[in-house]
Amino acid sequence: PQASNKQDFTGAVESTGTFTSGKNGQITASLTVSPPESELVCPGGQKRILACVTYQDITLEDTSNGVTADVPGSLAKTFFNLEGCP
């Protein structure tokens, strides 16, 4: 939206998991990451709604083997809020 009171916020997030490989050493798994908590305050009569989130500078770390890998690009998700719609 083009509202003058629209605000962005940033913060670090982290997720951990334990994964095991199959016979060929391949691992197919996923991690769930939630957006950082917002400290934004809405004026009276308004409420805070998450419109979209983008994750960038993503690094995966294998702590068991001391291996890290940077994920190129970014991941994004746009949310549609239908609350209050007929």
PDB file of C-alpha atoms in Angstrom:
ATOM      1  CA  PRO A   1       0.000   0.000   0.000  1.00  0.00           C
ATOM      2  CA  GLN A   2       0.971   3.612  -0.487  1.00  0.00           C
ATOM      3  CA  ALA A   3       0.001   4.567   3.073  1.00  0.00           C
ATOM      4  CA  SER A   4       2.354   7.021   4.758  1.00  0.00           C
ATOM      5  CA  ASN A   5       2.333   4.959   7.966  1.00  0.00           C
ATOM      6  CA  LYS A   6       3.494   1.716   6.305  1.00  0.00           C
ATOM      7  CA  GLN A   7       6.652   0.476   8.038  1.00  0.00           C
ATOM      8  CA  ASP A   8       9.325  -2.136   7.420  1.00  0.00           C
ATOM      9  CA  PHE A   9      11.359  -3.945  10.044  1.00  0.00           C
ATOM     10  CA  THR A  10      14.294  -6.325   9.961  1.00  0.00           C
ATOM     11  CA  GLY A  11      15.768  -8.888  12.297  1.00  0.00           C
ATOM     12  CA  ALA A  12      17.764 -12.078  12.383  1.00  0.00           C
ATOM     13  CA  VAL A  13      16.014 -15.451  12.475  1.00  0.00           C
ATOM     14  CA  GLU A  14      17.285 -18.950  13.134  1.00  0.00           C
ATOM     15  CA  SER A  15      16.000 -22.495  12.881  1.00  0.00           C
ATOM     16  CA  THR A  16      17.578 -25.834  13.712  1.00  0.00           C
ATOM     17  CA  GLY A  17      16.863 -29.430  12.808  1.00  0.00           C
ATOM     18  CA  THR A  18      18.344 -32.902  12.857  1.00  0.00           C
ATOM     19  CA  PHE A  19      18.533 -34.692   9.522  1.00  0.00           C
ATOM     20  CA  THR A  20      19.717 -38.143   8.468  1.00  0.00           C
ATOM     21  CA  SER A  21      20.803 -39.276   5.052  1.00  0.00           C
ATOM     22  CA  GLY A  22      19.670 -42.236   3.001  1.00  0.00           C
ATOM     23  CA  LYS A  23      21.925 -44.957   1.588  1.00  0.00           C
ATOM     24  CA  ASN A  24      23.390 -42.637  -1.053  1.00  0.00           C
ATOM     25  CA  GLY A  25      24.184 -39.833   1.437  1.00  0.00           C
ATOM     26  CA  GLN A  26      21.495 -37.503   0.072  1.00  0.00           C
ATOM     27  CA  ILE A  27      19.380 -35.493   2.497  1.00  0.00           C
ATOM     28  CA  THR A  28      15.989 -34.070   1.563  1.00  0.00           C
ATOM     29  CA  ALA A  29      14.475 -32.071   4.406  1.00  0.00           C
ATOM     30  CA  SER A  30      13.121 -28.654   5.344  1.00  0.00           C
ATOM     31  CA  LEU A  31      13.273 -26.099   8.130  1.00  0.00           C
ATOM     32  CA  THR A  32      10.480 -23.755   9.165  1.00  0.00           C
ATOM     33  CA  VAL A  33      11.421 -20.145   9.886  1.00  0.00           C
ATOM     34  CA  SER A  34       9.024 -17.530  11.222  1.00  0.00           C
ATOM     35  CA  PRO A  35       9.420 -13.789  10.651  1.00  0.00           C
ATOM     36  CA  PRO A  36      11.096 -11.874  13.479  1.00  0.00           C
ATOM     37  CA  GLU A  37       8.821 -10.355  16.101  1.00  0.00           C
ATOM     38  CA  SER A  38       7.730  -6.837  15.231  1.00  0.00           C
ATOM     39  CA  GLU A  39       7.864  -3.976  17.691  1.00  0.00           C
ATOM     40  CA  LEU A  40       5.715  -1.754  15.469  1.00  0.00           C
ATOM     41  CA  VAL A  41       2.853   0.031  17.214  1.00  0.00           C
ATOM     42  CA  CYS A  42      -0.378   0.844  15.396  1.00  0.00           C
ATOM     43  CA  PRO A  43      -2.382   4.029  15.968  1.00  0.00           C
ATOM     44  CA  GLY A  44      -5.883   3.701  17.441  1.00  0.00           C
ATOM     45  CA  GLY A  45      -8.361   1.827  15.259  1.00  0.00           C
ATOM     46  CA  GLN A  46      -5.621   0.096  13.240  1.00  0.00           C
ATOM     47  CA  LYS A  47      -3.982  -3.280  13.655  1.00  0.00           C
ATOM     48  CA  ARG A  48      -0.673  -4.737  12.587  1.00  0.00           C
ATOM     49  CA  ILE A  49      -0.845  -7.154   9.629  1.00  0.00           C
ATOM     50  CA  LEU A  50       2.096  -8.897   7.990  1.00  0.00           C
ATOM     51  CA  ALA A  51       1.919  -8.233   4.244  1.00  0.00           C
ATOM     52  CA  CYS A  52       5.108  -9.909   3.059  1.00  0.00           C
ATOM     53  CA  VAL A  53       8.401 -11.313   4.276  1.00  0.00           C
ATOM     54  CA  THR A  54      11.758 -11.724   2.510  1.00  0.00           C
ATOM     55  CA  TYR A  55      14.696 -13.788   3.734  1.00  0.00           C
ATOM     56  CA  GLN A  56      18.162 -13.020   2.401  1.00  0.00           C
ATOM     57  CA  ASP A  57      21.802 -13.676   3.336  1.00  0.00           C
ATOM     58  CA  ILE A  58      20.830 -17.283   4.131  1.00  0.00           C
ATOM     59  CA  THR A  59      23.530 -19.609   5.463  1.00  0.00           C
ATOM     60  CA  LEU A  60      23.107 -23.313   6.160  1.00  0.00           C
ATOM     61  CA  GLU A  61      25.467 -24.856   8.697  1.00  0.00           C
ATOM     62  CA  ASP A  62      26.183 -28.529   9.361  1.00  0.00           C
ATOM     63  CA  THR A  63      27.471 -28.392  12.936  1.00  0.00           C
ATOM     64  CA  SER A  64      28.234 -32.125  13.009  1.00  0.00           C
ATOM     65  CA  ASN A  65      30.738 -31.854  10.165  1.00  0.00           C
ATOM     66  CA  GLY A  66      31.744 -28.182  10.377  1.00  0.00           C
ATOM     67  CA  VAL A  67      30.398 -27.350   6.894  1.00  0.00           C
ATOM     68  CA  THR A  68      28.576 -24.157   5.867  1.00  0.00           C
ATOM     69  CA  ALA A  69      26.917 -23.141   2.606  1.00  0.00           C
ATOM     70  CA  ASP A  70      25.514 -19.781   1.557  1.00  0.00           C
ATOM     71  CA  VAL A  71      22.178 -19.888  -0.274  1.00  0.00           C
ATOM     72  CA  PRO A  72      22.207 -17.523  -3.271  1.00  0.00           C
ATOM     73  CA  GLY A  73      19.407 -14.991  -3.778  1.00  0.00           C
ATOM     74  CA  SER A  74      16.483 -14.562  -1.421  1.00  0.00           C
ATOM     75  CA  LEU A  75      13.199 -16.250  -0.492  1.00  0.00           C
ATOM     76  CA  ALA A  76       9.976 -14.240  -0.286  1.00  0.00           C
ATOM     77  CA  LYS A  77       6.336 -14.778   0.647  1.00  0.00           C
ATOM     78  CA  THR A  78       3.398 -12.386   0.174  1.00  0.00           C
ATOM     79  CA  PHE A  79       0.338 -12.760   2.412  1.00  0.00           C
ATOM     80  CA  PHE A  80      -3.207 -11.764   1.542  1.00  0.00           C
ATOM     81  CA  ASN A  81      -5.456 -10.740   4.400  1.00  0.00           C
ATOM     82  CA  LEU A  82      -9.150 -11.225   3.687  1.00  0.00           C
ATOM     83  CA  GLU A  83     -10.309 -10.391   7.204  1.00  0.00           C
ATOM     84  CA  GLY A  84     -13.286  -8.061   7.107  1.00  0.00           C
ATOM     85  CA  CYS A  85     -14.083  -8.802   3.448  1.00  0.00           C
ATOM     86  CA  PRO A  86     -17.666  -9.765   2.608  1.00  0.00           C
TER      87      PRO A  86
END
